[in-house]
Amino acid sequence: MPITITVRKNGSLGINAEDAAQIVLLDHEGKVIPPRAEGRPMSLCRCGASKVKPFCDGSHKELGFIDPADPMDNPDLPQG
Ligand code: FES
């Protein structure tokens, strides 16, 4: 099964893999950022409010983060 990245509605980017060791998160210098919680799906913030960036801490709920648009409605994305 491929590694999947899910754009969660009004929330984070959920990254899942059959084996969590397949997911390696790097900083801008190429250093490994250890997962926040071993054995749990990785969830990355895209609202900007998390206090544990790059991970989601649930702050998007308090912020009332709303997706700017449905990514599937973007005409500039390849279809199919
Ligand atoms: S997306 Fe969850 S805290 Fe930003």
PDB file of N, CA and C and ligand atoms in Angstrom:
ATOM      1  N   MET A   1       0.846  -1.183   0.000  1.00  0.00           N
ATOM      2  CA  MET A   1       0.000   0.000   0.000  1.00  0.00           C
ATOM      3  C   MET A   1       0.895   1.250   0.000  1.00  0.00           C
ATOM      4  N   PRO A   2       0.553   2.242  -0.805  1.00  0.00           N
ATOM      5  CA  PRO A   2       1.382   3.450  -0.865  1.00  0.00           C
ATOM      6  C   PRO A   2       1.219   4.299   0.397  1.00  0.00           C
ATOM      7  N   ILE A   3       2.185   5.162   0.615  1.00  0.00           N
ATOM      8  CA  ILE A   3       2.049   6.172   1.655  1.00  0.00           C
ATOM      9  C   ILE A   3       0.975   7.143   1.179  1.00  0.00           C
ATOM     10  N   THR A   4       0.048   7.482   2.056  1.00  0.00           N
ATOM     11  CA  THR A   4      -1.028   8.391   1.658  1.00  0.00           C
ATOM     12  C   THR A   4      -0.961   9.671   2.480  1.00  0.00           C
ATOM     13  N   ILE A   5      -1.289  10.762   1.826  1.00  0.00           N
ATOM     14  CA  ILE A   5      -1.392  12.066   2.481  1.00  0.00           C
ATOM     15  C   ILE A   5      -2.816  12.537   2.267  1.00  0.00           C
ATOM     16  N   THR A   6      -3.520  12.724   3.356  1.00  0.00           N
ATOM     17  CA  THR A   6      -4.923  13.103   3.281  1.00  0.00           C
ATOM     18  C   THR A   6      -5.097  14.558   3.693  1.00  0.00           C
ATOM     19  N   VAL A   7      -5.680  15.361   2.799  1.00  0.00           N
ATOM     20  CA  VAL A   7      -6.017  16.741   3.119  1.00  0.00           C
ATOM     21  C   VAL A   7      -7.336  16.683   3.884  1.00  0.00           C
ATOM     22  N   ARG A   8      -7.249  16.833   5.189  1.00  0.00           N
ATOM     23  CA  ARG A   8      -8.454  16.729   6.016  1.00  0.00           C
ATOM     24  C   ARG A   8      -9.266  18.015   5.917  1.00  0.00           C
ATOM     25  N   LYS A   9     -10.561  17.865   5.765  1.00  0.00           N
ATOM     26  CA  LYS A   9     -11.456  19.017   5.636  1.00  0.00           C
ATOM     27  C   LYS A   9     -11.284  19.929   6.852  1.00  0.00           C
ATOM     28  N   ASN A  10     -10.923  21.170   6.615  1.00  0.00           N
ATOM     29  CA  ASN A  10     -10.746  22.168   7.674  1.00  0.00           C
ATOM     30  C   ASN A  10      -9.768  21.715   8.756  1.00  0.00           C
ATOM     31  N   GLY A  11      -8.757  20.952   8.344  1.00  0.00           N
ATOM     32  CA  GLY A  11      -7.809  20.443   9.335  1.00  0.00           C
ATOM     33  C   GLY A  11      -6.439  20.188   8.755  1.00  0.00           C
ATOM     34  N   SER A  12      -5.788  19.205   9.316  1.00  0.00           N
ATOM     35  CA  SER A  12      -4.374  18.932   9.053  1.00  0.00           C
ATOM     36  C   SER A  12      -4.176  18.079   7.797  1.00  0.00           C
ATOM     37  N   LEU A  13      -2.899  17.791   7.545  1.00  0.00           N
ATOM     38  CA  LEU A  13      -2.531  16.813   6.522  1.00  0.00           C
ATOM     39  C   LEU A  13      -2.206  15.524   7.260  1.00  0.00           C
ATOM     40  N   GLY A  14      -2.978  14.503   7.035  1.00  0.00           N
ATOM     41  CA  GLY A  14      -2.751  13.214   7.678  1.00  0.00           C
ATOM     42  C   GLY A  14      -1.886  12.333   6.796  1.00  0.00           C
ATOM     43  N   ILE A  15      -0.786  11.820   7.347  1.00  0.00           N
ATOM     44  CA  ILE A  15       0.139  10.988   6.579  1.00  0.00           C
ATOM     45  C   ILE A  15       0.118   9.590   7.169  1.00  0.00           C
ATOM     46  N   ASN A  16      -0.202   8.637   6.327  1.00  0.00           N
ATOM     47  CA  ASN A  16      -0.312   7.251   6.777  1.00  0.00           C
ATOM     48  C   ASN A  16       0.501   6.328   5.889  1.00  0.00           C
ATOM     49  N   ALA A  17       1.094   5.327   6.524  1.00  0.00           N
ATOM     50  CA  ALA A  17       1.821   4.284   5.812  1.00  0.00           C
ATOM     51  C   ALA A  17       1.614   2.982   6.572  1.00  0.00           C
ATOM     52  N   GLU A  18       1.695   1.886   5.837  1.00  0.00           N
ATOM     53  CA  GLU A  18       1.546   0.591   6.490  1.00  0.00           C
ATOM     54  C   GLU A  18       2.603   0.441   7.587  1.00  0.00           C
ATOM     55  N   ASP A  19       3.821   0.865   7.286  1.00  0.00           N
ATOM     56  CA  ASP A  19       4.917   0.836   8.249  1.00  0.00           C
ATOM     57  C   ASP A  19       5.334   2.282   8.505  1.00  0.00           C
ATOM     58  N   ALA A  20       5.131   2.769   9.718  1.00  0.00           N
ATOM     59  CA  ALA A  20       5.436   4.170  10.043  1.00  0.00           C
ATOM     60  C   ALA A  20       6.891   4.524   9.751  1.00  0.00           C
ATOM     61  N   ALA A  21       7.781   3.515   9.723  1.00  0.00           N
ATOM     62  CA  ALA A  21       9.201   3.781   9.441  1.00  0.00           C
ATOM     63  C   ALA A  21       9.403   4.263   8.002  1.00  0.00           C
ATOM     64  N   GLN A  22       8.391   4.071   7.142  1.00  0.00           N
ATOM     65  CA  GLN A  22       8.476   4.542   5.758  1.00  0.00           C
ATOM     66  C   GLN A  22       8.369   6.063   5.682  1.00  0.00           C
ATOM     67  N   ILE A  23       7.848   6.676   6.722  1.00  0.00           N
ATOM     68  CA  ILE A  23       7.644   8.125   6.713  1.00  0.00           C
ATOM     69  C   ILE A  23       8.829   8.788   7.405  1.00  0.00           C
ATOM     70  N   VAL A  24       9.541   9.608   6.652  1.00  0.00           N
ATOM     71  CA  VAL A  24      10.676  10.344   7.213  1.00  0.00           C
ATOM     72  C   VAL A  24      10.417  11.821   6.958  1.00  0.00           C
ATOM     73  N   LEU A  25      10.312  12.569   8.031  1.00  0.00           N
ATOM     74  CA  LEU A  25      10.062  14.001   7.934  1.00  0.00           C
ATOM     75  C   LEU A  25      11.391  14.739   8.133  1.00  0.00           C
ATOM     76  N   LEU A  26      11.715  15.627   7.191  1.00  0.00           N
ATOM     77  CA  LEU A  26      12.987  16.341   7.240  1.00  0.00           C
ATOM     78  C   LEU A  26      12.750  17.840   7.399  1.00  0.00           C
ATOM     79  N   ASP A  27      13.695  18.515   8.083  1.00  0.00           N
ATOM     80  CA  ASP A  27      13.611  19.969   8.151  1.00  0.00           C
ATOM     81  C   ASP A  27      14.294  20.571   6.924  1.00  0.00           C
ATOM     82  N   HIS A  28      14.394  21.884   6.881  1.00  0.00           N
ATOM     83  CA  HIS A  28      14.951  22.558   5.703  1.00  0.00           C
ATOM     84  C   HIS A  28      16.433  22.266   5.479  1.00  0.00           C
ATOM     85  N   GLU A  29      17.095  21.711   6.506  1.00  0.00           N
ATOM     86  CA  GLU A  29      18.510  21.349   6.356  1.00  0.00           C
ATOM     87  C   GLU A  29      18.696  19.856   6.118  1.00  0.00           C
ATOM     88  N   GLY A  30      17.596  19.147   5.996  1.00  0.00           N
ATOM     89  CA  GLY A  30      17.680  17.711   5.755  1.00  0.00           C
ATOM     90  C   GLY A  30      17.805  16.874   7.007  1.00  0.00           C
ATOM     91  N   LYS A  31      17.653  17.515   8.173  1.00  0.00           N
ATOM     92  CA  LYS A  31      17.719  16.761   9.434  1.00  0.00           C
ATOM     93  C   LYS A  31      16.362  16.122   9.712  1.00  0.00           C
ATOM     94  N   VAL A  32      16.418  14.913  10.258  1.00  0.00           N
ATOM     95  CA  VAL A  32      15.193  14.172  10.556  1.00  0.00           C
ATOM     96  C   VAL A  32      14.460  14.808  11.733  1.00  0.00           C
ATOM     97  N   ILE A  33      13.176  15.050  11.542  1.00  0.00           N
ATOM     98  CA  ILE A  33      12.311  15.515  12.625  1.00  0.00           C
ATOM     99  C   ILE A  33      11.603  14.277  13.165  1.00  0.00           C
ATOM    100  N   PRO A  34      11.873  13.907  14.412  1.00  0.00           N
ATOM    101  CA  PRO A  34      11.252  12.696  14.940  1.00  0.00           C
ATOM    102  C   PRO A  34       9.740  12.842  15.048  1.00  0.00           C
ATOM    103  N   PRO A  35       9.017  11.741  14.857  1.00  0.00           N
ATOM    104  CA  PRO A  35       7.554  11.818  14.963  1.00  0.00           C
ATOM    105  C   PRO A  35       7.141  12.245  16.362  1.00  0.00           C
ATOM    106  N   ARG A  36       6.029  12.938  16.439  1.00  0.00           N
ATOM    107  CA  ARG A  36       5.540  13.453  17.722  1.00  0.00           C
ATOM    108  C   ARG A  36       5.090  12.310  18.620  1.00  0.00           C
ATOM    109  N   ALA A  37       4.446  11.340  18.052  1.00  0.00           N
ATOM    110  CA  ALA A  37       3.949  10.213  18.835  1.00  0.00           C
ATOM    111  C   ALA A  37       4.205   8.940  18.048  1.00  0.00           C
ATOM    112  N   GLU A  38       5.012   8.069  18.601  1.00  0.00           N
ATOM    113  CA  GLU A  38       5.325   6.797  17.939  1.00  0.00           C
ATOM    114  C   GLU A  38       4.041   5.977  17.767  1.00  0.00           C
ATOM    115  N   GLY A  39       3.953   5.345  16.620  1.00  0.00           N
ATOM    116  CA  GLY A  39       2.842   4.423  16.398  1.00  0.00           C
ATOM    117  C   GLY A  39       1.528   5.066  16.044  1.00  0.00           C
ATOM    118  N   ARG A  40       1.482   6.398  15.962  1.00  0.00           N
ATOM    119  CA  ARG A  40       0.241   7.080  15.588  1.00  0.00           C
ATOM    120  C   ARG A  40       0.413   7.686  14.213  1.00  0.00           C
ATOM    121  N   PRO A  41      -0.676   7.861  13.462  1.00  0.00           N
ATOM    122  CA  PRO A  41      -0.555   8.514  12.157  1.00  0.00           C
ATOM    123  C   PRO A  41       0.027   9.912  12.326  1.00  0.00           C
ATOM    124  N   MET A  42       0.877  10.301  11.379  1.00  0.00           N
ATOM    125  CA  MET A  42       1.476  11.634  11.443  1.00  0.00           C
ATOM    126  C   MET A  42       0.470  12.655  10.921  1.00  0.00           C
ATOM    127  N   SER A  43       0.387  13.769  11.588  1.00  0.00           N
ATOM    128  CA  SER A  43      -0.563  14.801  11.217  1.00  0.00           C
ATOM    129  C   SER A  43       0.168  16.148  11.204  1.00  0.00           C
ATOM    130  N   LEU A  44       0.219  16.785  10.041  1.00  0.00           N
ATOM    131  CA  LEU A  44       0.952  18.039   9.893  1.00  0.00           C
ATOM    132  C   LEU A  44      -0.008  19.221   9.825  1.00  0.00           C
ATOM    133  N   CYS A  45       0.403  20.302  10.510  1.00  0.00           N
ATOM    134  CA  CYS A  45      -0.426  21.511  10.571  1.00  0.00           C
ATOM    135  C   CYS A  45      -0.430  22.229   9.219  1.00  0.00           C
ATOM    136  N   ARG A  46      -1.579  22.697   8.822  1.00  0.00           N
ATOM    137  CA  ARG A  46      -1.645  23.578   7.654  1.00  0.00           C
ATOM    138  C   ARG A  46      -2.458  24.832   7.952  1.00  0.00           C
ATOM    139  N   CYS A  47      -2.819  25.025   9.226  1.00  0.00           N
ATOM    140  CA  CYS A  47      -3.560  26.240   9.576  1.00  0.00           C
ATOM    141  C   CYS A  47      -2.634  27.319  10.117  1.00  0.00           C
ATOM    142  N   GLY A  48      -1.439  26.925  10.583  1.00  0.00           N
ATOM    143  CA  GLY A  48      -0.464  27.877  11.109  1.00  0.00           C
ATOM    144  C   GLY A  48      -0.585  28.125  12.601  1.00  0.00           C
ATOM    145  N   ALA A  49      -1.567  27.554  13.276  1.00  0.00           N
ATOM    146  CA  ALA A  49      -1.798  27.874  14.692  1.00  0.00           C
ATOM    147  C   ALA A  49      -1.178  26.873  15.664  1.00  0.00           C
ATOM    148  N   SER A  50      -0.670  25.762  15.174  1.00  0.00           N
ATOM    149  CA  SER A  50      -0.127  24.738  16.074  1.00  0.00           C
ATOM    150  C   SER A  50       1.038  25.270  16.893  1.00  0.00           C
ATOM    151  N   LYS A  51       1.117  24.826  18.136  1.00  0.00           N
ATOM    152  CA  LYS A  51       2.245  25.197  19.008  1.00  0.00           C
ATOM    153  C   LYS A  51       3.354  24.150  18.917  1.00  0.00           C
ATOM    154  N   VAL A  52       3.150  23.117  18.133  1.00  0.00           N
ATOM    155  CA  VAL A  52       4.152  22.053  17.979  1.00  0.00           C
ATOM    156  C   VAL A  52       4.444  21.815  16.502  1.00  0.00           C
ATOM    157  N   LYS A  53       4.511  22.898  15.721  1.00  0.00           N
ATOM    158  CA  LYS A  53       4.789  22.785  14.287  1.00  0.00           C
ATOM    159  C   LYS A  53       6.065  21.976  14.059  1.00  0.00           C
ATOM    160  N   PRO A  54       6.123  21.188  13.067  1.00  0.00           N
ATOM    161  CA  PRO A  54       5.180  21.144  11.955  1.00  0.00           C
ATOM    162  C   PRO A  54       3.960  20.251  12.202  1.00  0.00           C
ATOM    163  N   PHE A  55       3.831  19.740  13.429  1.00  0.00           N
ATOM    164  CA  PHE A  55       2.729  18.811  13.699  1.00  0.00           C
ATOM    165  C   PHE A  55       1.456  19.562  14.086  1.00  0.00           C
ATOM    166  N   CYS A  56       0.350  18.931  13.848  1.00  0.00           N
ATOM    167  CA  CYS A  56      -0.953  19.455  14.257  1.00  0.00           C
ATOM    168  C   CYS A  56      -1.146  19.144  15.747  1.00  0.00           C
ATOM    169  N   ASP A  57      -1.643  20.132  16.493  1.00  0.00           N
ATOM    170  CA  ASP A  57      -1.980  19.884  17.902  1.00  0.00           C
ATOM    171  C   ASP A  57      -3.460  20.098  18.171  1.00  0.00           C
ATOM    172  N   GLY A  58      -4.242  20.215  17.125  1.00  0.00           N
ATOM    173  CA  GLY A  58      -5.688  20.396  17.275  1.00  0.00           C
ATOM    174  C   GLY A  58      -6.107  21.861  17.352  1.00  0.00           C
ATOM    175  N   SER A  59      -5.133  22.779  17.324  1.00  0.00           N
ATOM    176  CA  SER A  59      -5.459  24.214  17.443  1.00  0.00           C
ATOM    177  C   SER A  59      -6.348  24.716  16.312  1.00  0.00           C
ATOM    178  N   HIS A  60      -6.361  24.007  15.183  1.00  0.00           N
ATOM    179  CA  HIS A  60      -7.199  24.450  14.053  1.00  0.00           C
ATOM    180  C   HIS A  60      -8.678  24.497  14.439  1.00  0.00           C
ATOM    181  N   LYS A  61      -9.050  23.663  15.416  1.00  0.00           N
ATOM    182  CA  LYS A  61     -10.457  23.657  15.853  1.00  0.00           C
ATOM    183  C   LYS A  61     -10.790  24.948  16.587  1.00  0.00           C
ATOM    184  N   GLU A  62      -9.902  25.372  17.517  1.00  0.00           N
ATOM    185  CA  GLU A  62     -10.126  26.620  18.251  1.00  0.00           C
ATOM    186  C   GLU A  62     -10.072  27.817  17.313  1.00  0.00           C
ATOM    187  N   LEU A  63      -9.176  27.738  16.331  1.00  0.00           N
ATOM    188  CA  LEU A  63      -9.016  28.819  15.368  1.00  0.00           C
ATOM    189  C   LEU A  63     -10.230  28.935  14.452  1.00  0.00           C
ATOM    190  N   GLY A  64     -10.925  27.831  14.269  1.00  0.00           N
ATOM    191  CA  GLY A  64     -12.032  27.823  13.316  1.00  0.00           C
ATOM    192  C   GLY A  64     -11.528  27.794  11.891  1.00  0.00           C
ATOM    193  N   PHE A  65     -10.388  27.109  11.705  1.00  0.00           N
ATOM    194  CA  PHE A  65      -9.774  27.032  10.375  1.00  0.00           C
ATOM    195  C   PHE A  65     -10.759  26.464   9.362  1.00  0.00           C
ATOM    196  N   ILE A  66     -10.851  27.166   8.249  1.00  0.00           N
ATOM    197  CA  ILE A  66     -11.721  26.727   7.154  1.00  0.00           C
ATOM    198  C   ILE A  66     -10.863  26.629   5.906  1.00  0.00           C
ATOM    199  N   ASP A  67     -10.962  25.534   5.198  1.00  0.00           N
ATOM    200  CA  ASP A  67     -10.242  25.386   3.934  1.00  0.00           C
ATOM    201  C   ASP A  67     -10.567  26.559   3.028  1.00  0.00           C
ATOM    202  N   PRO A  68      -9.539  27.144   2.411  1.00  0.00           N
ATOM    203  CA  PRO A  68      -9.823  28.244   1.488  1.00  0.00           C
ATOM    204  C   PRO A  68     -10.633  27.781   0.280  1.00  0.00           C
ATOM    205  N   ALA A  69     -10.458  26.531  -0.093  1.00  0.00           N
ATOM    206  CA  ALA A  69     -11.203  25.992  -1.235  1.00  0.00           C
ATOM    207  C   ALA A  69     -11.051  24.481  -1.231  1.00  0.00           C
ATOM    208  N   ASP A  70     -11.978  23.840  -1.858  1.00  0.00           N
ATOM    209  CA  ASP A  70     -11.867  22.398  -2.023  1.00  0.00           C
ATOM    210  C   ASP A  70     -10.779  22.135  -3.063  1.00  0.00           C
ATOM    211  N   PRO A  71      -9.704  21.401  -2.684  1.00  0.00           N
ATOM    212  CA  PRO A  71      -8.614  21.193  -3.647  1.00  0.00           C
ATOM    213  C   PRO A  71      -9.079  20.535  -4.942  1.00  0.00           C
ATOM    214  N   MET A  72     -10.141  19.813  -4.892  1.00  0.00           N
ATOM    215  CA  MET A  72     -10.628  19.154  -6.106  1.00  0.00           C
ATOM    216  C   MET A  72     -11.326  20.136  -7.039  1.00  0.00           C
ATOM    217  N   ASP A  73     -11.634  21.329  -6.541  1.00  0.00           N
ATOM    218  CA  ASP A  73     -12.276  22.342  -7.375  1.00  0.00           C
ATOM    219  C   ASP A  73     -11.269  23.259  -8.065  1.00  0.00           C
ATOM    220  N   ASN A  74      -9.978  23.049  -7.806  1.00  0.00           N
ATOM    221  CA  ASN A  74      -8.942  23.907  -8.381  1.00  0.00           C
ATOM    222  C   ASN A  74      -8.735  23.552  -9.848  1.00  0.00           C
ATOM    223  N   PRO A  75      -9.091  24.456 -10.768  1.00  0.00           N
ATOM    224  CA  PRO A  75      -8.966  24.141 -12.194  1.00  0.00           C
ATOM    225  C   PRO A  75      -7.522  24.031 -12.669  1.00  0.00           C
ATOM    226  N   ASP A  76      -6.574  24.529 -11.854  1.00  0.00           N
ATOM    227  CA  ASP A  76      -5.161  24.461 -12.251  1.00  0.00           C
ATOM    228  C   ASP A  76      -4.527  23.107 -11.950  1.00  0.00           C
ATOM    229  N   LEU A  77      -5.221  22.253 -11.195  1.00  0.00           N
ATOM    230  CA  LEU A  77      -4.680  20.935 -10.887  1.00  0.00           C
ATOM    231  C   LEU A  77      -4.971  19.973 -12.030  1.00  0.00           C
ATOM    232  N   PRO A  78      -4.038  19.051 -12.271  1.00  0.00           N
ATOM    233  CA  PRO A  78      -4.326  18.045 -13.291  1.00  0.00           C
ATOM    234  C   PRO A  78      -5.517  17.199 -12.868  1.00  0.00           C
ATOM    235  N   GLN A  79      -6.352  16.884 -13.779  1.00  0.00           N
ATOM    236  CA  GLN A  79      -7.539  16.075 -13.486  1.00  0.00           C
ATOM    237  C   GLN A  79      -7.240  14.609 -13.790  1.00  0.00           C
ATOM    238  N   GLY A  80      -7.838  13.748 -13.014  1.00  0.00           N
ATOM    239  CA  GLY A  80      -7.693  12.317 -13.284  1.00  0.00           C
ATOM    240  C   GLY A  80      -6.884  11.659 -12.318  1.00  0.00           C
TER     241      GLY A  80
HETATM  242  S1  FES B   1      -3.988  22.016  11.227  1.00  0.00           S
HETATM  243 FE1  FES B   1      -4.240  21.337  13.242  1.00  0.00          FE
HETATM  244  S2  FES B   1      -3.231  22.828  14.432  1.00  0.00           S
HETATM  245 FE2  FES B   1      -2.984  23.521  12.406  1.00  0.00          FE
END
